Every structure is written in structure tokens, then in C-alpha cells.
Amino acid sequence: MAGPRDRDQPLTIRPGGVVHSPPVSAVPVEHLDDLQAYAQAVAGCTRCRLAQGRTQVVFGSGSAHADLMFVGEAPGFHEDRQGVPFVGQAGKLLEQLLAGIGLSRQEVYIANTLKCRPPGNRDPQPDEIEACESHLFRQIELIEPTVVATLGNFATKLLSGRPLGITRVHGQEQQTTIGSRSVLLYPLYHPAAALYTPAMLKVLESDFARLPELLGRTPEPATALEPELALVAPQPPAEQLGLF
Ligand code: SF4
């Protein structure tokens, strides 16, 4: 039976650029326990006003040992009801894009910048992002991905520590340090935005196709923390953010 993949070894790339990552069953139990314990702790979070209107906290889903992690914006109506991120049309598109590189959503980890649904699906507010960001940083520390693909402006600006919008930086990978973890940050258009804009969808598909190459790179060791990317992290820009 296959054991857990040595994280210092690159992923297996199948012919055609398809990525192979280990099944969830190969994840060490203690690793799952840590993530589940943290998810249970966050389930009762009342750090910001969004706690009042949510059905439940949408912590994240997928493999606790994923090499590829996606970070979107915030739960919508269906996510709030089901407790799972990306279950609507945008989620279907994400699954299609994953299938195109030989992955399923069970082999990656999917989370959001905010864990609770903003009322009426309005944009996250800066103070809500600030209140919730430590949950995301802790998730990244526990999952230890090598590539973090940010979907849209909110996650990209938060994790890059830069105010540049997704239209400027999509498809441009950036090695960065989050906590003690060196990760390759890879900004992508948000699938919800690409759903209704064919030109954006083409760009998203093209950017997505580079993921196997990025996952195949040998991870760089963590360097000294950049202040804006430390766990006590970046202040989101005061400007109103958007999906793109
Ligand atoms: S959005 Fe984040 S900080 Fe706000 S209540 Fe939900 S889990 Fe807590």
C-alpha cells in the first residue's frame, strides 16, 4: 500500500501534464486531527459581525495533505447552507478545470478568505478580512501546500500583501512565505467572474493549465519572514475590492 508522499519529492506528473497526488487515505492521522480540531474551534467563531447571519462556518474541504490549495472569497448562499465551499456553478467550473489537469476536488484543498457568508453576497469588508485572516493562515500552516492558488482579488491581495488587482497579476507565480511555510502563490481569476465572461474564462483556462508545471517544481526552503506576509499579517487595502 502506498504511504504518504515525501513532501520533499516533487509530485508525479503523468503524461500530458497531469498531476498525481496522494489519496486522502494516505494522510497521517495526526495531520487530519489537527485540521479537524482547528475546524471545530473555528465553528464557534464570533470574531466579526458575519457570525450573526450565517447558517454555519464554511471552514474548507478537500485533502488535509494537499499540495495544491485554492483560496476564494467567501461562502455564498448554497455554501452557507451546505457548509462546503464552491458548491454552485463556480464550483462546477472549478471541478472541470481540475479535471483538465487530472485532479479532483478531493485531492486539493479549497477554502475561502472569509469563512462566513456576507449578507446578500456583498463584498467582504476590510475589518471582516482582518478578523478572519488568522484562520486562513493557520489552515495553510496545517495543510502545508506547495502551491496556493488565490481566486480573485480578495485572496490575492491578502496573501500577496500587495494592492495589485487580479487583472494585473493573474498567472504570475510568486514565491512567498506564510508563517513558517514557503509557498508558491499563484493568482487566478475567480471562477464566478469567468463564468459570465468568455474572454476571462479563456485566460483562466490558460493560467490553470500551468498548475502541473508549478506543482512539479522542487519547493524552495522558507526564507526569513517578510513582515507583510507574517501570520500577524497584512492590512487589507482600504479601497473597495472586487472579484477582478
Ligand atoms: S467570517 Fe471569520 S472571523 Fe468572522 S465570524 Fe466567521 S469565522 Fe469568525
mmCIF file of C-alpha atoms and ligand atoms in Angstrom:
data_model
loop_
_atom_site.group_PDB
_atom_site.id
_atom_site.type_symbol
_atom_site.label_atom_id
_atom_site.label_comp_id
_atom_site.label_asym_id
_atom_site.label_seq_id
_atom_site.Cartn_x
_atom_site.Cartn_y
_atom_site.Cartn_z
ATOM 1 C CA MET A 1 0.000 0.000 0.000
ATOM 2 C CA ALA A 2 1.350 3.411 -0.856
ATOM 3 C CA GLY A 3 2.496 5.529 2.069
ATOM 4 C CA PRO A 4 2.343 9.293 2.387
ATOM 5 C CA ARG A 5 4.385 11.104 -0.228
ATOM 6 C CA ASP A 6 7.665 12.523 0.929
ATOM 7 C CA ARG A 7 6.893 16.224 0.767
ATOM 8 C CA ASP A 8 10.432 16.992 -0.366
ATOM 9 C CA GLN A 9 9.815 14.963 -3.501
ATOM 10 C CA PRO A 10 8.049 16.585 -6.454
ATOM 11 C CA LEU A 11 4.615 15.387 -7.462
ATOM 12 C CA THR A 12 4.338 12.748 -10.149
ATOM 13 C CA ILE A 13 3.429 14.306 -13.459
ATOM 14 C CA ARG A 14 1.566 11.907 -15.705
ATOM 15 C CA PRO A 15 1.922 12.130 -19.488
ATOM 16 C CA GLY A 16 0.017 15.127 -20.746
ATOM 17 C CA GLY A 17 0.970 17.279 -17.791
ATOM 18 C CA VAL A 18 -1.483 15.642 -15.421
ATOM 19 C CA VAL A 19 -0.692 15.754 -11.718
ATOM 20 C CA HIS A 20 -0.832 12.777 -9.408
ATOM 21 C CA SER A 21 -1.229 13.487 -5.706
ATOM 22 C CA PRO A 22 -1.753 11.002 -2.880
ATOM 23 C CA PRO A 23 -5.265 9.935 -1.834
ATOM 24 C CA VAL A 24 -6.762 11.284 1.367
ATOM 25 C CA SER A 25 -6.351 7.848 2.973
ATOM 26 C CA ALA A 26 -2.566 8.315 2.783
ATOM 27 C CA VAL A 27 -2.696 11.340 5.078
ATOM 28 C CA PRO A 28 -1.195 10.781 8.533
ATOM 29 C CA VAL A 29 -3.949 10.629 11.120
ATOM 30 C CA GLU A 30 -2.425 13.290 13.367
ATOM 31 C CA HIS A 31 -2.402 15.704 10.440
ATOM 32 C CA LEU A 32 -6.128 15.221 9.912
ATOM 33 C CA ASP A 33 -6.727 15.515 13.640
ATOM 34 C CA ASP A 34 -5.019 18.894 13.844
ATOM 35 C CA LEU A 35 -7.006 20.293 10.951
ATOM 36 C CA GLN A 36 -10.284 18.858 12.241
ATOM 37 C CA ALA A 37 -9.620 20.191 15.722
ATOM 38 C CA TYR A 38 -8.985 23.624 14.291
ATOM 39 C CA ALA A 39 -12.133 23.421 12.149
ATOM 40 C CA GLN A 40 -14.147 22.578 15.264
ATOM 41 C CA ALA A 41 -12.670 25.534 17.105
ATOM 42 C CA VAL A 42 -13.500 27.899 14.250
ATOM 43 C CA ALA A 43 -17.080 26.570 14.033
ATOM 44 C CA GLY A 44 -17.980 28.728 17.030
ATOM 45 C CA CYS A 45 -16.065 31.840 15.940
ATOM 46 C CA THR A 46 -17.778 35.150 16.660
ATOM 47 C CA ARG A 47 -14.894 37.469 15.852
ATOM 48 C CA CYS A 48 -16.840 39.522 13.357
ATOM 49 C CA ARG A 49 -20.416 40.553 12.525
ATOM 50 C CA LEU A 50 -20.805 37.781 9.941
ATOM 51 C CA ALA A 51 -21.326 35.284 12.767
ATOM 52 C CA GLN A 52 -24.819 36.729 13.275
ATOM 53 C CA GLY A 53 -26.243 35.903 9.859
ATOM 54 C CA ARG A 54 -24.543 32.665 8.942
ATOM 55 C CA THR A 55 -26.102 29.214 8.925
ATOM 56 C CA GLN A 56 -22.682 27.751 9.695
ATOM 57 C CA VAL A 57 -18.983 28.405 9.331
ATOM 58 C CA VAL A 58 -17.673 27.122 5.992
ATOM 59 C CA PHE A 59 -14.171 26.128 7.010
ATOM 60 C CA GLY A 60 -12.943 24.367 3.874
ATOM 61 C CA SER A 61 -12.907 20.961 2.222
ATOM 62 C CA GLY A 62 -10.606 18.516 0.498
ATOM 63 C CA SER A 63 -7.376 16.730 1.301
ATOM 64 C CA ALA A 64 -5.726 17.759 4.568
ATOM 65 C CA HIS A 65 -2.388 16.978 2.932
ATOM 66 C CA ALA A 66 -2.966 18.663 -0.404
ATOM 67 C CA ASP A 67 -0.066 20.106 -2.365
ATOM 68 C CA LEU A 68 -2.469 22.451 -4.129
ATOM 69 C CA MET A 69 -4.758 24.741 -2.160
ATOM 70 C CA PHE A 70 -7.311 27.192 -3.531
ATOM 71 C CA VAL A 71 -8.431 30.279 -1.652
ATOM 72 C CA GLY A 72 -11.562 32.037 -2.842
ATOM 73 C CA GLU A 73 -13.568 34.928 -1.477
ATOM 74 C CA ALA A 74 -16.427 33.957 0.868
ATOM 75 C CA PRO A 75 -19.290 31.461 1.078
ATOM 76 C CA GLY A 76 -22.410 32.198 -0.926
ATOM 77 C CA PHE A 77 -25.997 31.091 -0.310
ATOM 78 C CA HIS A 78 -25.522 27.396 -1.133
ATOM 79 C CA GLU A 79 -22.157 27.161 0.587
ATOM 80 C CA ASP A 80 -23.661 28.660 3.742
ATOM 81 C CA ARG A 81 -26.456 26.077 3.681
ATOM 82 C CA GLN A 82 -24.290 23.061 2.867
ATOM 83 C CA GLY A 83 -21.176 24.020 4.799
ATOM 84 C CA VAL A 84 -18.914 23.325 1.802
ATOM 85 C CA PRO A 85 -17.067 25.921 -0.320
ATOM 86 C CA PHE A 86 -17.613 26.198 -4.080
ATOM 87 C CA VAL A 87 -20.747 24.068 -4.485
ATOM 88 C CA GLY A 88 -22.580 26.239 -7.051
ATOM 89 C CA GLN A 89 -21.838 26.976 -10.699
ATOM 90 C CA ALA A 90 -18.438 28.402 -9.862
ATOM 91 C CA GLY A 91 -17.663 25.171 -8.027
ATOM 92 C CA LYS A 92 -18.654 23.125 -11.072
ATOM 93 C CA LEU A 93 -16.325 25.186 -13.225
ATOM 94 C CA LEU A 94 -13.521 24.722 -10.723
ATOM 95 C CA GLU A 95 -14.108 20.958 -10.808
ATOM 96 C CA GLN A 96 -13.991 20.993 -14.630
ATOM 97 C CA LEU A 97 -10.743 22.915 -14.589
ATOM 98 C CA LEU A 98 -9.304 20.483 -12.052
ATOM 99 C CA ALA A 99 -10.374 17.518 -14.166
ATOM 100 C CA GLY A 100 -8.490 19.075 -17.064
ATOM 101 C CA ILE A 101 -5.226 18.671 -15.137
ATOM 102 C CA GLY A 102 -6.129 15.238 -13.801
ATOM 103 C CA LEU A 103 -7.220 16.247 -10.305
ATOM 104 C CA SER A 104 -10.464 16.031 -8.361
ATOM 105 C CA ARG A 105 -11.596 18.354 -5.615
ATOM 106 C CA GLN A 106 -10.887 15.555 -3.110
ATOM 107 C CA GLU A 107 -7.192 15.766 -3.999
ATOM 108 C CA VAL A 108 -6.841 19.505 -3.401
ATOM 109 C CA TYR A 109 -7.966 21.746 -0.567
ATOM 110 C CA ILE A 110 -10.493 24.524 -1.123
ATOM 111 C CA ALA A 111 -11.093 27.353 1.328
ATOM 112 C CA ASN A 112 -12.162 30.970 1.349
ATOM 113 C CA THR A 113 -10.756 34.209 2.694
ATOM 114 C CA LEU A 114 -13.877 34.595 4.864
ATOM 115 C CA LYS A 115 -15.432 31.559 6.497
ATOM 116 C CA CYS A 116 -18.921 33.025 6.901
ATOM 117 C CA ARG A 117 -21.338 34.330 4.288
ATOM 118 C CA PRO A 118 -21.631 38.097 3.925
ATOM 119 C CA PRO A 119 -25.316 39.093 3.798
ATOM 120 C CA GLY A 120 -26.682 39.194 0.250
ATOM 121 C CA ASN A 121 -23.287 38.010 -1.010
ATOM 122 C CA ARG A 122 -21.903 41.526 -0.663
ATOM 123 C CA ASP A 123 -18.142 42.085 -0.826
ATOM 124 C CA PRO A 124 -16.109 41.237 2.265
ATOM 125 C CA GLN A 125 -15.289 44.301 4.334
ATOM 126 C CA PRO A 126 -11.692 45.081 5.371
ATOM 127 C CA ASP A 127 -12.396 44.573 9.081
ATOM 128 C CA GLU A 128 -14.005 41.183 8.351
ATOM 129 C CA ILE A 129 -10.939 40.089 6.357
ATOM 130 C CA GLU A 130 -8.694 41.234 9.180
ATOM 131 C CA ALA A 131 -10.782 39.349 11.755
ATOM 132 C CA CYS A 132 -10.758 36.128 9.720
ATOM 133 C CA GLU A 133 -7.272 36.090 8.208
ATOM 134 C CA SER A 134 -5.606 34.163 11.026
ATOM 135 C CA HIS A 135 -7.962 31.232 10.348
ATOM 136 C CA LEU A 136 -6.708 31.094 6.766
ATOM 137 C CA PHE A 137 -3.057 31.406 7.766
ATOM 138 C CA ARG A 138 -3.463 28.568 10.269
ATOM 139 C CA GLN A 139 -5.139 26.404 7.610
ATOM 140 C CA ILE A 140 -2.190 26.962 5.288
ATOM 141 C CA GLU A 141 0.258 26.065 8.065
ATOM 142 C CA LEU A 142 -1.611 22.847 8.837
ATOM 143 C CA ILE A 143 -2.175 21.736 5.240
ATOM 144 C CA GLU A 144 1.328 22.685 4.080
ATOM 145 C CA PRO A 145 0.572 23.123 0.384
ATOM 146 C CA THR A 146 3.375 23.857 -2.055
ATOM 147 C CA VAL A 147 1.121 25.948 -4.323
ATOM 148 C CA VAL A 148 -1.620 28.294 -3.106
ATOM 149 C CA ALA A 149 -3.854 29.446 -5.958
ATOM 150 C CA THR A 150 -5.740 32.574 -4.998
ATOM 151 C CA LEU A 151 -9.061 33.013 -6.783
ATOM 152 C CA GLY A 152 -9.882 36.668 -7.390
ATOM 153 C CA ASN A 153 -8.893 39.921 -5.766
ATOM 154 C CA PHE A 154 -9.595 39.377 -2.107
ATOM 155 C CA ALA A 155 -7.430 36.310 -1.536
ATOM 156 C CA THR A 156 -4.741 37.587 -3.907
ATOM 157 C CA LYS A 157 -4.339 40.941 -2.179
ATOM 158 C CA LEU A 158 -4.418 39.399 1.290
ATOM 159 C CA LEU A 159 -1.866 36.657 0.652
ATOM 160 C CA SER A 160 0.433 38.630 -1.645
ATOM 161 C CA GLY A 161 0.455 41.583 0.739
ATOM 162 C CA ARG A 162 0.282 43.816 -2.323
ATOM 163 C CA PRO A 163 -2.553 46.024 -3.542
ATOM 164 C CA LEU A 164 -2.256 44.888 -7.176
ATOM 165 C CA GLY A 165 -5.538 43.627 -8.624
ATOM 166 C CA ILE A 166 -6.065 40.219 -10.181
ATOM 167 C CA THR A 167 -6.200 41.657 -13.710
ATOM 168 C CA ARG A 168 -2.579 42.773 -13.277
ATOM 169 C CA VAL A 169 -1.154 39.703 -11.540
ATOM 170 C CA HIS A 170 -3.130 36.649 -12.708
ATOM 171 C CA GLY A 171 -0.910 33.821 -13.940
ATOM 172 C CA GLN A 172 2.210 35.278 -12.308
ATOM 173 C CA GLU A 173 3.560 32.981 -9.623
ATOM 174 C CA GLN A 174 5.337 34.441 -6.623
ATOM 175 C CA GLN A 175 7.379 32.544 -4.055
ATOM 176 C CA THR A 176 6.383 33.795 -0.650
ATOM 177 C CA THR A 177 6.485 32.824 2.998
ATOM 178 C CA ILE A 178 3.343 32.377 5.058
ATOM 179 C CA GLY A 179 4.120 31.606 8.669
ATOM 180 C CA SER A 180 6.983 29.104 8.546
ATOM 181 C CA ARG A 181 5.894 27.836 5.143
ATOM 182 C CA SER A 182 7.376 28.749 1.779
ATOM 183 C CA VAL A 183 4.654 28.515 -0.842
ATOM 184 C CA LEU A 184 4.248 29.411 -4.469
ATOM 185 C CA LEU A 185 1.411 31.899 -4.660
ATOM 186 C CA TYR A 186 -0.446 31.708 -7.971
ATOM 187 C CA PRO A 187 -3.236 34.246 -8.594
ATOM 188 C CA LEU A 188 -6.114 33.184 -10.838
ATOM 189 C CA TYR A 189 -9.345 34.813 -11.916
ATOM 190 C CA HIS A 190 -12.262 33.832 -9.708
ATOM 191 C CA PRO A 191 -14.372 31.147 -11.467
ATOM 192 C CA ALA A 192 -17.549 33.096 -10.613
ATOM 193 C CA ALA A 193 -16.227 36.025 -12.648
ATOM 194 C CA ALA A 194 -15.064 33.805 -15.504
ATOM 195 C CA LEU A 195 -18.469 32.082 -15.745
ATOM 196 C CA TYR A 196 -20.036 35.071 -17.421
ATOM 197 C CA THR A 197 -17.060 36.494 -19.312
ATOM 198 C CA PRO A 198 -15.808 34.197 -22.089
ATOM 199 C CA ALA A 199 -12.551 36.106 -22.557
ATOM 200 C CA MET A 200 -11.807 35.796 -18.853
ATOM 201 C CA LEU A 201 -12.635 32.081 -18.945
ATOM 202 C CA LYS A 202 -10.045 31.547 -21.687
ATOM 203 C CA VAL A 203 -7.418 33.301 -19.582
ATOM 204 C CA LEU A 204 -8.399 31.254 -16.529
ATOM 205 C CA GLU A 205 -8.120 28.016 -18.525
ATOM 206 C CA SER A 206 -4.724 29.041 -19.839
ATOM 207 C CA ASP A 207 -3.439 30.022 -16.378
ATOM 208 C CA PHE A 208 -4.879 26.834 -14.874
ATOM 209 C CA ALA A 209 -3.002 24.699 -17.395
ATOM 210 C CA ARG A 210 0.304 25.827 -15.844
ATOM 211 C CA LEU A 211 -0.541 24.308 -12.456
ATOM 212 C CA PRO A 212 1.054 20.889 -13.175
ATOM 213 C CA GLU A 213 4.332 22.624 -14.012
ATOM 214 C CA LEU A 214 4.197 24.702 -10.827
ATOM 215 C CA LEU A 215 3.341 21.647 -8.727
ATOM 216 C CA GLY A 216 6.259 19.777 -10.270
ATOM 217 C CA ARG A 217 8.803 22.324 -9.124
ATOM 218 C CA THR A 218 11.015 21.482 -6.188
ATOM 219 C CA PRO A 219 9.751 23.527 -3.224
ATOM 220 C CA GLU A 220 12.082 26.306 -2.113
ATOM 221 C CA PRO A 221 13.030 26.409 1.574
ATOM 222 C CA ALA A 222 11.321 29.061 3.679
ATOM 223 C CA THR A 223 13.288 32.287 3.933
ATOM 224 C CA ALA A 224 13.098 34.978 6.562
ATOM 225 C CA LEU A 225 9.580 36.264 7.049
ATOM 226 C CA GLU A 226 8.599 39.282 5.109
ATOM 227 C CA PRO A 227 6.724 41.477 7.562
ATOM 228 C CA GLU A 228 3.684 41.852 5.357
ATOM 229 C CA LEU A 229 3.352 38.107 4.942
ATOM 230 C CA ALA A 230 3.830 37.050 8.533
ATOM 231 C CA LEU A 231 0.988 35.497 10.456
ATOM 232 C CA VAL A 232 0.264 38.808 12.059
ATOM 233 C CA ALA A 233 -0.394 39.926 8.636
ATOM 234 C CA PRO A 234 -1.069 42.476 6.112
ATOM 235 C CA GLN A 235 -3.697 45.090 6.429
ATOM 236 C CA PRO A 236 -6.136 44.833 3.540
ATOM 237 C CA PRO A 237 -6.279 47.939 1.430
ATOM 238 C CA ALA A 238 -8.966 50.392 2.411
ATOM 239 C CA GLU A 239 -10.194 50.611 -1.161
ATOM 240 C CA GLN A 240 -13.274 48.637 -2.102
ATOM 241 C CA LEU A 241 -12.181 45.320 -3.512
ATOM 242 C CA GLY A 242 -13.856 43.331 -6.264
ATOM 243 C CA LEU A 243 -13.668 39.949 -7.897
ATOM 244 C CA PHE A 244 -11.470 41.384 -10.639
HETATM 245 S S1 SF4 B 1 -16.067 35.417 9.000
HETATM 246 FE FE1 SF4 B 1 -14.286 34.535 10.052
HETATM 247 S S2 SF4 B 1 -13.852 35.982 11.750
HETATM 248 FE FE2 SF4 B 1 -15.955 36.389 11.046
HETATM 249 S S3 SF4 B 1 -17.232 35.128 12.417
HETATM 250 FE FE3 SF4 B 1 -16.837 33.925 10.530
HETATM 251 S S4 SF4 B 1 -15.038 32.648 11.031
HETATM 252 FE FE4 SF4 B 1 -15.136 34.301 12.546
#
